[in-house]
mmCIF file of C-alpha atoms in Angstrom:
data_model
loop_
_atom_site.group_PDB
_atom_site.id
_atom_site.type_symbol
_atom_site.label_atom_id
_atom_site.label_comp_id
_atom_site.label_asym_id
_atom_site.label_seq_id
_atom_site.Cartn_x
_atom_site.Cartn_y
_atom_site.Cartn_z
ATOM 1 C CA MET A 1 -135.384 49.694 -65.818
ATOM 2 C CA ASN A 2 -133.379 52.851 -65.041
ATOM 3 C CA LYS A 3 -129.874 53.293 -66.813
ATOM 4 C CA GLN A 4 -127.917 52.482 -63.520
ATOM 5 C CA SER A 5 -129.565 49.187 -63.102
ATOM 6 C CA ARG A 6 -129.326 48.334 -66.809
ATOM 7 C CA LEU A 7 -125.579 49.035 -66.604
ATOM 8 C CA THR A 8 -125.247 46.986 -63.648
ATOM 9 C CA THR A 9 -127.188 44.042 -65.233
ATOM 10 C CA TYR A 10 -124.819 44.399 -68.302
ATOM 11 C CA ILE A 11 -121.735 44.405 -66.370
ATOM 12 C CA LEU A 12 -122.744 41.306 -64.567
ATOM 13 C CA ILE A 13 -123.611 39.508 -67.801
ATOM 14 C CA GLY A 14 -120.201 40.483 -69.102
ATOM 15 C CA LEU A 15 -118.574 39.082 -65.977
ATOM 16 C CA ALA A 16 -120.230 35.801 -66.258
ATOM 17 C CA LEU A 17 -119.546 35.428 -69.924
ATOM 18 C CA GLY A 18 -115.900 36.379 -69.386
ATOM 19 C CA ILE A 19 -115.523 33.614 -66.841
ATOM 20 C CA VAL A 20 -117.020 31.017 -69.313
ATOM 21 C CA THR A 21 -115.077 32.280 -72.369
ATOM 22 C CA GLY A 22 -111.777 32.468 -70.456
ATOM 23 C CA TYR A 23 -112.186 28.899 -69.183
ATOM 24 C CA PHE A 24 -112.987 27.682 -72.807
ATOM 25 C CA ALA A 25 -110.033 29.366 -74.201
ATOM 26 C CA ASN A 26 -107.773 28.228 -71.451
ATOM 27 C CA SER A 27 -108.817 24.665 -72.019
ATOM 28 C CA ASN A 28 -109.104 24.420 -75.824
ATOM 29 C CA LEU A 29 -107.092 27.065 -77.551
ATOM 30 C CA ALA A 30 -103.515 26.090 -78.647
ATOM 31 C CA ASN A 31 -102.377 29.634 -77.717
ATOM 32 C CA PRO A 32 -104.331 30.925 -74.747
ATOM 33 C CA THR A 33 -101.754 33.668 -73.969
ATOM 34 C CA GLY A 34 -102.330 35.236 -77.443
ATOM 35 C CA PHE A 35 -106.105 35.237 -76.819
ATOM 36 C CA ALA A 36 -105.379 36.948 -73.491
ATOM 37 C CA ASP A 37 -103.322 39.442 -75.262
ATOM 38 C CA THR A 38 -106.032 40.217 -77.800
ATOM 39 C CA MET A 39 -108.600 40.706 -74.914
ATOM 40 C CA ALA A 40 -106.106 42.975 -73.076
ATOM 41 C CA LEU A 41 -106.329 45.427 -76.148
ATOM 42 C CA ILE A 42 -110.020 45.891 -75.280
ATOM 43 C CA THR A 43 -109.475 46.378 -71.683
ATOM 44 C CA THR A 44 -106.598 48.746 -72.246
ATOM 45 C CA LEU A 45 -108.708 50.815 -74.519
ATOM 46 C CA PHE A 46 -111.441 51.193 -72.017
ATOM 47 C CA LEU A 47 -109.098 52.066 -69.309
ATOM 48 C CA ARG A 48 -107.366 54.775 -71.535
ATOM 49 C CA LEU A 49 -110.823 56.293 -72.348
ATOM 50 C CA ILE A 50 -111.457 56.503 -68.431
ATOM 51 C CA LYS A 51 -107.920 58.092 -67.876
ATOM 52 C CA MET A 52 -108.767 60.581 -70.755
ATOM 53 C CA ILE A 53 -111.609 61.843 -68.693
ATOM 54 C CA ILE A 54 -109.966 61.895 -65.333
ATOM 55 C CA ALA A 55 -107.740 64.977 -65.241
ATOM 56 C CA PRO A 56 -110.237 67.402 -66.814
ATOM 57 C CA LEU A 57 -112.965 66.074 -64.671
ATOM 58 C CA VAL A 58 -111.070 66.216 -61.272
ATOM 59 C CA PHE A 59 -109.564 69.685 -62.080
ATOM 60 C CA SER A 60 -113.030 71.122 -63.093
ATOM 61 C CA THR A 61 -115.168 69.687 -60.429
ATOM 62 C CA LEU A 62 -112.677 70.174 -57.620
ATOM 63 C CA VAL A 63 -111.919 73.933 -58.515
ATOM 64 C CA CYS A 64 -115.637 74.594 -58.802
ATOM 65 C CA GLY A 65 -116.296 72.850 -55.529
ATOM 66 C CA ILE A 66 -113.639 74.969 -53.548
ATOM 67 C CA ALA A 67 -114.706 78.210 -55.303
ATOM 68 C CA LYS A 68 -118.342 77.606 -54.387
ATOM 69 C CA MET A 69 -117.397 77.146 -50.747
ATOM 70 C CA GLY A 70 -116.243 80.828 -50.628
ATOM 71 C CA ASP A 71 -113.784 81.795 -47.958
ATOM 72 C CA ALA A 72 -110.800 79.852 -47.182
ATOM 73 C CA SER A 73 -112.072 79.163 -43.589
ATOM 74 C CA ALA A 74 -114.684 76.912 -45.101
ATOM 75 C CA VAL A 75 -112.319 75.075 -47.272
ATOM 76 C CA GLY A 76 -110.037 74.541 -44.229
ATOM 77 C CA ARG A 77 -112.896 73.244 -42.106
ATOM 78 C CA VAL A 78 -114.055 70.867 -44.653
ATOM 79 C CA GLY A 79 -110.471 69.790 -45.347
ATOM 80 C CA VAL A 80 -109.801 69.193 -41.628
ATOM 81 C CA LYS A 81 -112.914 67.013 -41.314
ATOM 82 C CA THR A 82 -112.091 65.032 -44.474
ATOM 83 C CA LEU A 83 -108.449 64.237 -43.628
ATOM 84 C CA GLY A 84 -109.591 63.444 -40.041
ATOM 85 C CA TRP A 85 -111.992 61.002 -41.431
ATOM 86 C CA PHE A 86 -109.490 59.467 -43.875
ATOM 87 C CA PHE A 87 -106.848 59.090 -41.019
ATOM 88 C CA ILE A 88 -109.384 57.060 -38.888
ATOM 89 C CA ALA A 89 -110.370 54.920 -41.764
ATOM 90 C CA SER A 90 -106.765 54.220 -42.849
ATOM 91 C CA LEU A 91 -105.833 53.372 -39.248
ATOM 92 C CA MET A 92 -108.826 51.076 -39.087
ATOM 93 C CA SER A 93 -108.101 49.347 -42.419
ATOM 94 C CA LEU A 94 -104.347 48.730 -41.778
ATOM 95 C CA SER A 95 -105.205 47.339 -38.248
ATOM 96 C CA LEU A 96 -107.875 44.998 -39.498
ATOM 97 C CA GLY A 97 -105.456 43.488 -42.048
ATOM 98 C CA LEU A 98 -102.833 43.169 -39.388
ATOM 99 C CA VAL A 99 -105.144 41.586 -36.977
ATOM 100 C CA LEU A 100 -106.550 39.038 -39.506
ATOM 101 C CA VAL A 101 -103.265 37.973 -41.056
ATOM 102 C CA ASN A 102 -102.026 37.146 -37.432
ATOM 103 C CA LEU A 103 -105.243 35.238 -36.634
ATOM 104 C CA PHE A 104 -105.464 33.207 -39.973
ATOM 105 C CA ARG A 105 -101.575 33.036 -40.451
ATOM 106 C CA PRO A 106 -102.080 32.016 -44.189
ATOM 107 C CA GLY A 107 -98.183 32.138 -44.813
ATOM 108 C CA ASP A 108 -97.665 29.129 -42.563
ATOM 109 C CA ALA A 109 -98.884 26.817 -45.365
ATOM 110 C CA LEU A 110 -95.875 27.744 -47.470
ATOM 111 C CA LEU A 111 -93.237 27.568 -44.650
ATOM 112 C CA GLY A 112 -90.250 25.620 -45.811
ATOM 113 C CA HIS A 113 -91.252 25.752 -49.486
ATOM 114 C CA MET A 114 -89.720 29.163 -50.303
ATOM 115 C CA ALA A 115 -86.202 29.791 -51.576
ATOM 116 C CA ALA A 116 -84.633 32.778 -49.937
ATOM 117 C CA THR A 117 -82.618 33.691 -53.004
ATOM 118 C CA ALA A 118 -85.524 33.590 -55.546
ATOM 119 C CA ALA A 119 -85.609 35.982 -58.566
ATOM 120 C CA LYS A 120 -86.740 39.528 -57.522
ATOM 121 C CA ALA A 121 -90.156 40.798 -58.501
ATOM 122 C CA ASP A 122 -89.982 43.387 -61.335
ATOM 123 C CA LEU A 123 -91.235 46.303 -59.213
ATOM 124 C CA ALA A 124 -89.701 49.657 -58.849
ATOM 125 C CA THR A 125 -89.402 49.718 -54.933
ATOM 126 C CA SER A 126 -87.222 52.684 -54.928
ATOM 127 C CA SER A 127 -89.868 55.061 -56.197
ATOM 128 C CA LEU A 128 -91.832 55.170 -52.914
ATOM 129 C CA THR A 129 -89.407 56.513 -50.348
ATOM 130 C CA LEU A 130 -90.572 59.388 -48.166
ATOM 131 C CA LYS A 131 -88.539 61.945 -49.891
ATOM 132 C CA ASP A 132 -89.724 61.059 -53.315
ATOM 133 C CA PHE A 133 -93.338 61.101 -52.045
ATOM 134 C CA VAL A 134 -92.937 64.624 -50.574
ATOM 135 C CA THR A 135 -91.337 65.957 -53.727
ATOM 136 C CA HIS A 136 -93.934 64.169 -55.753
ATOM 137 C CA LEU A 137 -96.699 66.107 -53.959
ATOM 138 C CA VAL A 138 -96.233 69.354 -55.938
ATOM 139 C CA PRO A 139 -96.052 69.276 -59.786
ATOM 140 C CA SER A 140 -93.255 70.964 -61.506
ATOM 141 C CA SER A 141 -95.733 71.549 -64.312
ATOM 142 C CA ILE A 142 -99.403 70.996 -63.942
ATOM 143 C CA VAL A 143 -99.561 70.191 -67.684
ATOM 144 C CA ASP A 144 -97.167 67.343 -67.105
ATOM 145 C CA GLY A 145 -99.223 66.206 -64.026
ATOM 146 C CA MET A 146 -102.457 66.065 -66.187
ATOM 147 C CA ALA A 147 -100.736 64.488 -68.989
ATOM 148 C CA LYS A 148 -99.589 61.570 -66.589
ATOM 149 C CA ASN A 149 -102.974 61.615 -64.753
ATOM 150 C CA GLU A 150 -101.093 62.125 -61.350
ATOM 151 C CA ILE A 151 -104.259 62.635 -59.274
ATOM 152 C CA LEU A 152 -102.418 63.785 -56.227
ATOM 153 C CA GLN A 153 -100.535 66.578 -58.215
ATOM 154 C CA ILE A 154 -103.891 67.646 -59.861
ATOM 155 C CA VAL A 155 -105.550 67.819 -56.392
ATOM 156 C CA ILE A 156 -102.769 69.989 -55.042
ATOM 157 C CA PHE A 157 -102.951 72.440 -57.843
ATOM 158 C CA SER A 158 -106.573 72.546 -57.803
ATOM 159 C CA LEU A 159 -106.605 73.344 -54.163
ATOM 160 C CA PHE A 160 -104.473 76.374 -54.773
ATOM 161 C CA PHE A 161 -106.431 77.495 -58.013
ATOM 162 C CA GLY A 162 -109.883 76.983 -56.424
ATOM 163 C CA SER A 163 -108.838 78.936 -53.254
ATOM 164 C CA ALA A 164 -107.282 81.774 -55.376
ATOM 165 C CA ALA A 165 -110.577 81.912 -57.469
ATOM 166 C CA ALA A 166 -112.693 82.033 -54.295
ATOM 167 C CA ALA A 167 -110.313 84.940 -53.140
ATOM 168 C CA VAL A 168 -110.627 86.817 -56.260
ATOM 169 C CA GLY A 169 -114.364 86.985 -56.018
ATOM 170 C CA GLN A 170 -116.571 88.122 -58.768
ATOM 171 C CA LYS A 171 -113.669 88.589 -61.257
ATOM 172 C CA ALA A 172 -113.457 84.753 -61.309
ATOM 173 C CA ASN A 173 -117.163 84.169 -61.825
ATOM 174 C CA ALA A 174 -116.948 83.682 -65.638
ATOM 175 C CA LEU A 175 -114.017 81.310 -65.272
ATOM 176 C CA ILE A 176 -115.799 79.263 -62.616
ATOM 177 C CA GLU A 177 -118.962 79.041 -64.799
ATOM 178 C CA ALA A 178 -116.818 77.952 -67.697
ATOM 179 C CA LEU A 179 -115.209 75.160 -65.602
ATOM 180 C CA ASP A 180 -118.596 74.086 -64.498
ATOM 181 C CA GLY A 181 -119.683 73.698 -67.956
ATOM 182 C CA VAL A 182 -116.547 71.718 -68.515
ATOM 183 C CA ALA A 183 -117.404 69.398 -65.588
ATOM 184 C CA HIS A 184 -121.102 68.721 -67.113
ATOM 185 C CA VAL A 185 -119.487 68.180 -70.471
ATOM 186 C CA MET A 186 -117.204 65.559 -69.125
ATOM 187 C CA LEU A 187 -119.807 63.871 -67.248
ATOM 188 C CA LYS A 188 -121.882 63.448 -70.439
ATOM 189 C CA VAL A 189 -118.620 62.098 -72.073
ATOM 190 C CA THR A 190 -118.509 59.560 -69.197
ATOM 191 C CA GLY A 191 -122.083 58.362 -70.089
ATOM 192 C CA TYR A 192 -120.838 57.728 -73.651
ATOM 193 C CA VAL A 193 -117.696 55.880 -72.356
ATOM 194 C CA MET A 194 -119.569 53.739 -69.879
ATOM 195 C CA LYS A 195 -121.627 52.245 -72.582
ATOM 196 C CA PHE A 196 -118.389 50.335 -73.471
ATOM 197 C CA ALA A 197 -117.905 49.045 -69.787
ATOM 198 C CA PRO A 198 -119.551 45.547 -70.223
ATOM 199 C CA PHE A 199 -117.309 44.687 -73.189
ATOM 200 C CA ALA A 200 -114.250 45.766 -71.220
ATOM 201 C CA VAL A 201 -115.376 43.681 -68.136
ATOM 202 C CA PHE A 202 -115.829 40.769 -70.351
ATOM 203 C CA ALA A 203 -112.353 41.209 -71.895
ATOM 204 C CA ALA A 204 -110.566 41.742 -68.705
ATOM 205 C CA VAL A 205 -111.960 38.610 -67.017
ATOM 206 C CA ALA A 206 -111.690 36.298 -70.049
ATOM 207 C CA GLY A 207 -108.187 37.357 -70.739
ATOM 208 C CA THR A 208 -107.137 36.715 -67.140
ATOM 209 C CA ILE A 209 -108.607 33.296 -66.969
ATOM 210 C CA ALA A 210 -107.617 32.346 -70.366
ATOM 211 C CA LYS A 211 -103.964 33.068 -69.435
ATOM 212 C CA SER A 212 -103.893 31.725 -65.870
ATOM 213 C CA GLY A 213 -106.701 29.340 -65.841
ATOM 214 C CA LEU A 214 -109.245 28.681 -63.084
ATOM 215 C CA GLY A 215 -106.533 26.729 -61.273
ATOM 216 C CA VAL A 216 -105.002 30.060 -60.167
ATOM 217 C CA LEU A 217 -108.093 30.518 -57.933
ATOM 218 C CA SER A 218 -107.965 27.138 -56.263
ATOM 219 C CA THR A 219 -104.003 27.191 -55.833
ATOM 220 C CA TYR A 220 -104.334 30.289 -53.532
ATOM 221 C CA GLY A 221 -107.972 29.566 -52.540
ATOM 222 C CA VAL A 222 -107.430 29.634 -48.876
ATOM 223 C CA PHE A 223 -105.400 32.842 -48.956
ATOM 224 C CA MET A 224 -108.022 34.577 -51.316
ATOM 225 C CA ALA A 225 -110.880 33.299 -49.008
ATOM 226 C CA GLU A 226 -109.283 34.733 -46.021
ATOM 227 C CA PHE A 227 -108.608 38.025 -47.733
ATOM 228 C CA TYR A 228 -112.228 38.356 -49.131
ATOM 229 C CA PHE A 229 -113.465 37.604 -45.712
ATOM 230 C CA GLY A 230 -111.366 40.590 -44.396
ATOM 231 C CA ILE A 231 -112.834 42.742 -47.331
ATOM 232 C CA ALA A 232 -116.322 41.667 -46.196
ATOM 233 C CA LEU A 233 -115.603 42.616 -42.640
ATOM 234 C CA LEU A 234 -114.129 45.777 -43.645
ATOM 235 C CA TRP A 235 -117.348 46.659 -45.653
ATOM 236 C CA ALA A 236 -119.328 45.770 -42.731
ATOM 237 C CA LEU A 237 -117.453 48.122 -40.466
ATOM 238 C CA LEU A 238 -117.555 50.945 -43.005
ATOM 239 C CA ILE A 239 -121.373 50.637 -43.567
ATOM 240 C CA PHE A 240 -121.722 50.423 -39.813
ATOM 241 C CA ILE A 241 -119.743 53.574 -39.253
ATOM 242 C CA GLY A 242 -121.602 55.256 -42.036
ATOM 243 C CA PHE A 243 -124.965 54.139 -40.387
ATOM 244 C CA LEU A 244 -124.091 55.942 -37.165
ATOM 245 C CA PHE A 245 -123.879 59.180 -39.019
ATOM 246 C CA LEU A 246 -126.223 58.604 -41.989
ATOM 247 C CA LYS A 247 -128.727 56.403 -40.173
ATOM 248 C CA GLY A 248 -130.962 54.478 -42.646
ATOM 249 C CA ARG A 249 -129.868 56.443 -45.619
ATOM 250 C CA VAL A 250 -126.652 54.498 -45.733
ATOM 251 C CA PHE A 251 -128.402 51.704 -47.370
ATOM 252 C CA ALA A 252 -129.646 54.081 -50.163
ATOM 253 C CA LEU A 253 -125.913 55.181 -50.617
ATOM 254 C CA MET A 254 -124.860 51.566 -51.041
ATOM 255 C CA LYS A 255 -127.542 51.317 -53.784
ATOM 256 C CA GLU A 256 -125.887 54.199 -55.510
ATOM 257 C CA MET A 257 -122.499 52.717 -54.967
ATOM 258 C CA ARG A 258 -123.427 49.337 -56.432
ATOM 259 C CA SER A 259 -122.719 50.196 -60.138
ATOM 260 C CA PRO A 260 -119.400 52.032 -59.469
ATOM 261 C CA ALA A 261 -118.183 49.336 -57.137
ATOM 262 C CA LEU A 262 -119.147 46.615 -59.580
ATOM 263 C CA LEU A 263 -117.301 48.471 -62.267
ATOM 264 C CA ALA A 264 -114.223 48.907 -60.067
ATOM 265 C CA PHE A 265 -114.428 45.228 -59.105
ATOM 266 C CA SER A 266 -114.608 44.031 -62.686
ATOM 267 C CA THR A 267 -111.919 46.214 -64.173
ATOM 268 C CA ALA A 268 -109.736 46.029 -60.989
ATOM 269 C CA SER A 269 -109.331 49.802 -61.263
ATOM 270 C CA SER A 270 -110.715 52.471 -58.833
ATOM 271 C CA GLU A 271 -109.975 55.163 -61.564
ATOM 272 C CA ALA A 272 -112.570 53.569 -63.808
ATOM 273 C CA ALA A 273 -115.332 54.062 -61.288
ATOM 274 C CA TYR A 274 -114.386 57.625 -60.419
ATOM 275 C CA PRO A 275 -116.889 59.407 -62.721
ATOM 276 C CA LYS A 276 -119.791 57.034 -61.836
ATOM 277 C CA THR A 277 -119.092 57.488 -57.980
ATOM 278 C CA LEU A 278 -119.181 61.209 -58.413
ATOM 279 C CA GLU A 279 -122.538 60.831 -60.310
ATOM 280 C CA GLY A 280 -123.939 58.362 -57.682
ATOM 281 C CA LEU A 281 -123.092 60.675 -54.870
ATOM 282 C CA GLU A 282 -124.941 63.691 -56.401
ATOM 283 C CA ARG A 283 -127.907 61.516 -57.144
ATOM 284 C CA PHE A 284 -127.872 60.409 -53.370
ATOM 285 C CA GLY A 285 -128.046 64.034 -52.312
ATOM 286 C CA VAL A 286 -124.458 65.166 -51.694
ATOM 287 C CA ARG A 287 -124.147 68.634 -53.001
ATOM 288 C CA ASN A 288 -121.590 69.084 -55.821
ATOM 289 C CA ARG A 289 -119.351 71.397 -54.034
ATOM 290 C CA ILE A 290 -118.621 68.732 -51.245
ATOM 291 C CA ALA A 291 -118.667 65.686 -53.576
ATOM 292 C CA SER A 292 -116.155 67.335 -56.116
ATOM 293 C CA PHE A 293 -113.939 68.488 -53.093
ATOM 294 C CA VAL A 294 -113.799 65.174 -50.934
ATOM 295 C CA LEU A 295 -113.911 62.519 -53.634
ATOM 296 C CA PRO A 296 -110.644 63.530 -55.505
ATOM 297 C CA ILE A 297 -108.734 63.860 -52.291
ATOM 298 C CA GLY A 298 -110.138 60.405 -51.199
ATOM 299 C CA TYR A 299 -108.644 58.943 -54.320
ATOM 300 C CA SER A 300 -105.152 59.862 -52.983
ATOM 301 C CA PHE A 301 -105.611 59.553 -49.212
ATOM 302 C CA ASN A 302 -108.418 57.032 -48.513
ATOM 303 C CA LEU A 303 -107.798 53.749 -50.341
ATOM 304 C CA ASP A 304 -109.144 51.541 -47.477
ATOM 305 C CA GLY A 305 -109.065 48.213 -49.478
ATOM 306 C CA SER A 306 -105.682 48.843 -50.698
ATOM 307 C CA MET A 307 -104.264 49.689 -47.243
ATOM 308 C CA MET A 308 -105.898 46.666 -45.674
ATOM 309 C CA TYR A 309 -104.074 44.369 -48.270
ATOM 310 C CA CYS A 310 -100.694 46.033 -47.726
ATOM 311 C CA THR A 311 -100.658 44.885 -44.113
ATOM 312 C CA PHE A 312 -102.320 41.482 -44.871
ATOM 313 C CA ALA A 313 -99.818 40.634 -47.724
ATOM 314 C CA THR A 314 -96.771 42.027 -46.125
ATOM 315 C CA VAL A 315 -97.039 39.815 -42.974
ATOM 316 C CA PHE A 316 -98.229 36.913 -45.203
ATOM 317 C CA ILE A 317 -94.822 36.906 -47.028
ATOM 318 C CA ALA A 318 -92.917 37.169 -43.688
ATOM 319 C CA GLN A 319 -94.793 34.080 -42.430
ATOM 320 C CA ALA A 320 -94.101 32.127 -45.648
ATOM 321 C CA TYR A 321 -90.417 32.792 -45.020
ATOM 322 C CA GLY A 322 -90.622 31.961 -41.203
ATOM 323 C CA ILE A 323 -89.928 35.434 -40.273
ATOM 324 C CA GLU A 324 -91.579 36.314 -37.170
ATOM 325 C CA MET A 325 -92.343 39.962 -36.655
ATOM 326 C CA THR A 326 -92.680 41.429 -33.100
ATOM 327 C CA LEU A 327 -95.596 43.497 -32.264
ATOM 328 C CA GLY A 328 -93.320 46.605 -32.175
ATOM 329 C CA GLN A 329 -92.102 45.844 -35.650
ATOM 330 C CA GLN A 330 -95.680 45.223 -36.958
ATOM 331 C CA MET A 331 -96.881 48.676 -35.491
ATOM 332 C CA THR A 332 -93.839 50.367 -37.038
ATOM 333 C CA MET A 333 -94.602 48.728 -40.385
ATOM 334 C CA MET A 334 -98.210 49.908 -40.068
ATOM 335 C CA MET A 335 -97.045 53.493 -39.646
ATOM 336 C CA VAL A 336 -94.632 53.265 -42.573
ATOM 337 C CA LEU A 337 -97.609 52.006 -44.759
ATOM 338 C CA MET A 338 -99.740 54.839 -43.440
ATOM 339 C CA LEU A 339 -97.321 57.279 -45.184
ATOM 340 C CA THR A 340 -96.271 55.462 -48.296
ATOM 341 C CA SER A 341 -99.690 54.452 -49.233
ATOM 342 C CA LYS A 342 -100.729 57.815 -49.818
ATOM 343 C CA GLY A 343 -100.945 58.905 -53.437
ATOM 344 C CA MET A 344 -100.582 55.377 -54.762
ATOM 345 C CA ALA A 345 -103.693 55.718 -56.797
ATOM 346 C CA GLY A 346 -101.596 56.975 -59.759
ATOM 347 C CA VAL A 347 -98.866 54.321 -59.514
ATOM 348 C CA PRO A 348 -99.236 51.300 -61.814
ATOM 349 C CA ARG A 349 -99.697 48.056 -59.632
ATOM 350 C CA ALA A 350 -99.777 50.405 -56.717
ATOM 351 C CA SER A 351 -100.275 48.161 -53.830
ATOM 352 C CA LEU A 352 -97.538 45.801 -54.983
ATOM 353 C CA VAL A 353 -95.007 48.656 -55.246
ATOM 354 C CA VAL A 354 -96.006 49.817 -51.728
ATOM 355 C CA ILE A 355 -95.610 46.245 -50.450
ATOM 356 C CA ALA A 356 -92.324 45.613 -52.124
ATOM 357 C CA ALA A 357 -90.924 48.846 -50.794
ATOM 358 C CA THR A 358 -92.007 47.895 -47.228
ATOM 359 C CA LEU A 359 -90.601 44.361 -47.492
ATOM 360 C CA GLY A 360 -87.155 45.772 -48.204
ATOM 361 C CA GLN A 361 -87.231 48.176 -45.096
ATOM 362 C CA PHE A 362 -87.874 45.052 -42.843
ATOM 363 C CA ASN A 363 -85.427 42.713 -44.464
ATOM 364 C CA ILE A 364 -88.132 40.443 -45.751
ATOM 365 C CA PRO A 365 -87.102 38.929 -49.247
ATOM 366 C CA GLU A 366 -88.684 40.856 -52.056
ATOM 367 C CA ALA A 367 -89.004 37.594 -54.044
ATOM 368 C CA GLY A 368 -91.982 36.934 -51.814
ATOM 369 C CA MET A 369 -93.897 39.263 -54.112
ATOM 370 C CA LEU A 370 -93.877 36.494 -56.775
ATOM 371 C CA LEU A 371 -96.233 34.634 -54.470
ATOM 372 C CA LEU A 372 -98.895 37.237 -55.126
ATOM 373 C CA LEU A 373 -98.302 38.209 -58.766
ATOM 374 C CA GLY A 374 -100.366 35.262 -60.091
ATOM 375 C CA ILE A 375 -103.477 36.099 -58.152
ATOM 376 C CA ASP A 376 -103.003 39.931 -57.761
ATOM 377 C CA HIS A 377 -105.687 40.621 -60.354
ATOM 378 C CA PHE A 378 -108.311 38.898 -58.409
ATOM 379 C CA LEU A 379 -107.146 40.582 -55.248
ATOM 380 C CA ASP A 380 -107.180 43.900 -56.874
ATOM 381 C CA MET A 381 -110.638 43.530 -57.912
ATOM 382 C CA ALA A 382 -111.790 43.319 -54.184
ATOM 383 C CA ARG A 383 -109.548 46.117 -52.984
ATOM 384 C CA SER A 384 -110.630 48.493 -55.903
ATOM 385 C CA ALA A 385 -114.308 47.970 -55.145
ATOM 386 C CA THR A 386 -113.543 48.536 -51.485
ATOM 387 C CA ASN A 387 -111.815 51.780 -52.227
ATOM 388 C CA VAL A 388 -114.958 53.003 -54.032
ATOM 389 C CA ILE A 389 -117.245 52.108 -51.126
ATOM 390 C CA GLY A 390 -114.943 53.699 -48.527
ATOM 391 C CA ASN A 391 -114.756 56.928 -50.500
ATOM 392 C CA GLY A 392 -118.461 57.009 -51.002
ATOM 393 C CA ILE A 393 -119.146 56.630 -47.449
ATOM 394 C CA ALA A 394 -116.552 59.178 -46.465
ATOM 395 C CA THR A 395 -117.962 61.888 -48.856
ATOM 396 C CA ALA A 396 -121.504 61.308 -47.737
ATOM 397 C CA VAL A 397 -120.470 61.749 -44.074
ATOM 398 C CA VAL A 398 -118.579 64.883 -44.554
ATOM 399 C CA ALA A 399 -121.668 66.294 -46.378
ATOM 400 C CA LYS A 400 -123.724 65.411 -43.409
ATOM 401 C CA TRP A 401 -121.338 67.154 -41.027
ATOM 402 C CA GLU A 402 -121.377 70.194 -43.241
ATOM 403 C CA GLY A 403 -125.313 70.272 -43.689
ATOM 404 C CA GLU A 404 -124.708 69.873 -47.354
ATOM 405 C CA MET A 405 -127.117 66.875 -47.948
ATOM 406 C CA ASP A 406 -130.101 67.272 -50.061
ATOM 407 C CA PRO A 407 -132.972 64.721 -50.519
ATOM 408 C CA PRO A 408 -132.007 62.081 -53.047
ATOM 409 C CA LYS A 409 -132.512 62.878 -56.809
ATOM 410 C CA THR A 410 -135.048 60.875 -58.856
ATOM 411 C CA ALA A 411 -133.092 58.221 -61.020
ATOM 412 C CA GLU A 412 -133.125 58.809 -64.660
ATOM 413 C CA VAL A 413 -135.485 56.533 -66.490
ATOM 414 C CA ALA A 414 -134.413 55.080 -69.881
#
């Protein structure tokens, strides 16, 4: 059994044991919340280990990727293709969420049961205005951006740094080689950290179920089932579009994405899967300079699962309050979400923050967010895994367009 398959198996075992342990703790312990808090320490430790890797890995791989492309025209060409794909994928994800929520109308089941003056959800909605987003693009200090793991700021600085290194030419070769060494070291560190992943998955699931119980799944069962159906449909669309460009190799790509997608699903964190996604793409045959360029940008501009959730959840809350949004309002809302959703990878509880900000702009009670807080972890699991799949396909397609695809590499045998 190769290392990738073995890690996937261990994560699945951790997931199953977490469900059983969480249910037992919720049913039998006098203080299941205390147990959940203890489990949260393990999950937090793992996520902090992952975040420890993100900044140096994104910076080193992205700078090397840009520098290896050579002239600015190559960077610009790949950048335009990448952003073009991201725009189309974003529009498709937002539209799908809008169509499904209008078709299923899950909010109607709560109509008449909502108090218009309920307590506000504790979310910083003011942090996602267009002005703040634009000023947030460029770091006032790259050290501060790296310290806070602001992926979008790291990407912007890396684009400038890598382009300058390419323009300097041979004088920058030693620096680029050093950064390439940093990237390889960080990938080795990733291998060490990933050995801890099954324990983190176990703790995350056990803690959530111990605190909320299995009942939280049945209470919102219909809403969750409809959302997961939408996620499955989005996966099918993404894979189909990938098939149009990659042909039969798209299924080999999905096999490589299996482990990072499962890790993202189990931990409800796209960031946790970033290093493994990068490794999987390179094993699939995407050359490093494309993978290390497209993937970090995708983490800021191509969160397909999160965007579908934004339209689905916003209209759901409106339906629960009996607020009928016209087609024009829904189209406007979709365009607002297209902008405000960019760069949300570095924001805690990102999708909820974006949704809360959007609710205020359309006079929908922000208290409706309380409907989703109890099950957000389970919804976040699905959208995090979808973000990984969407970015994996996007990177492979751009590599195909650029002729930067190699035969798949042989899997490492344990």
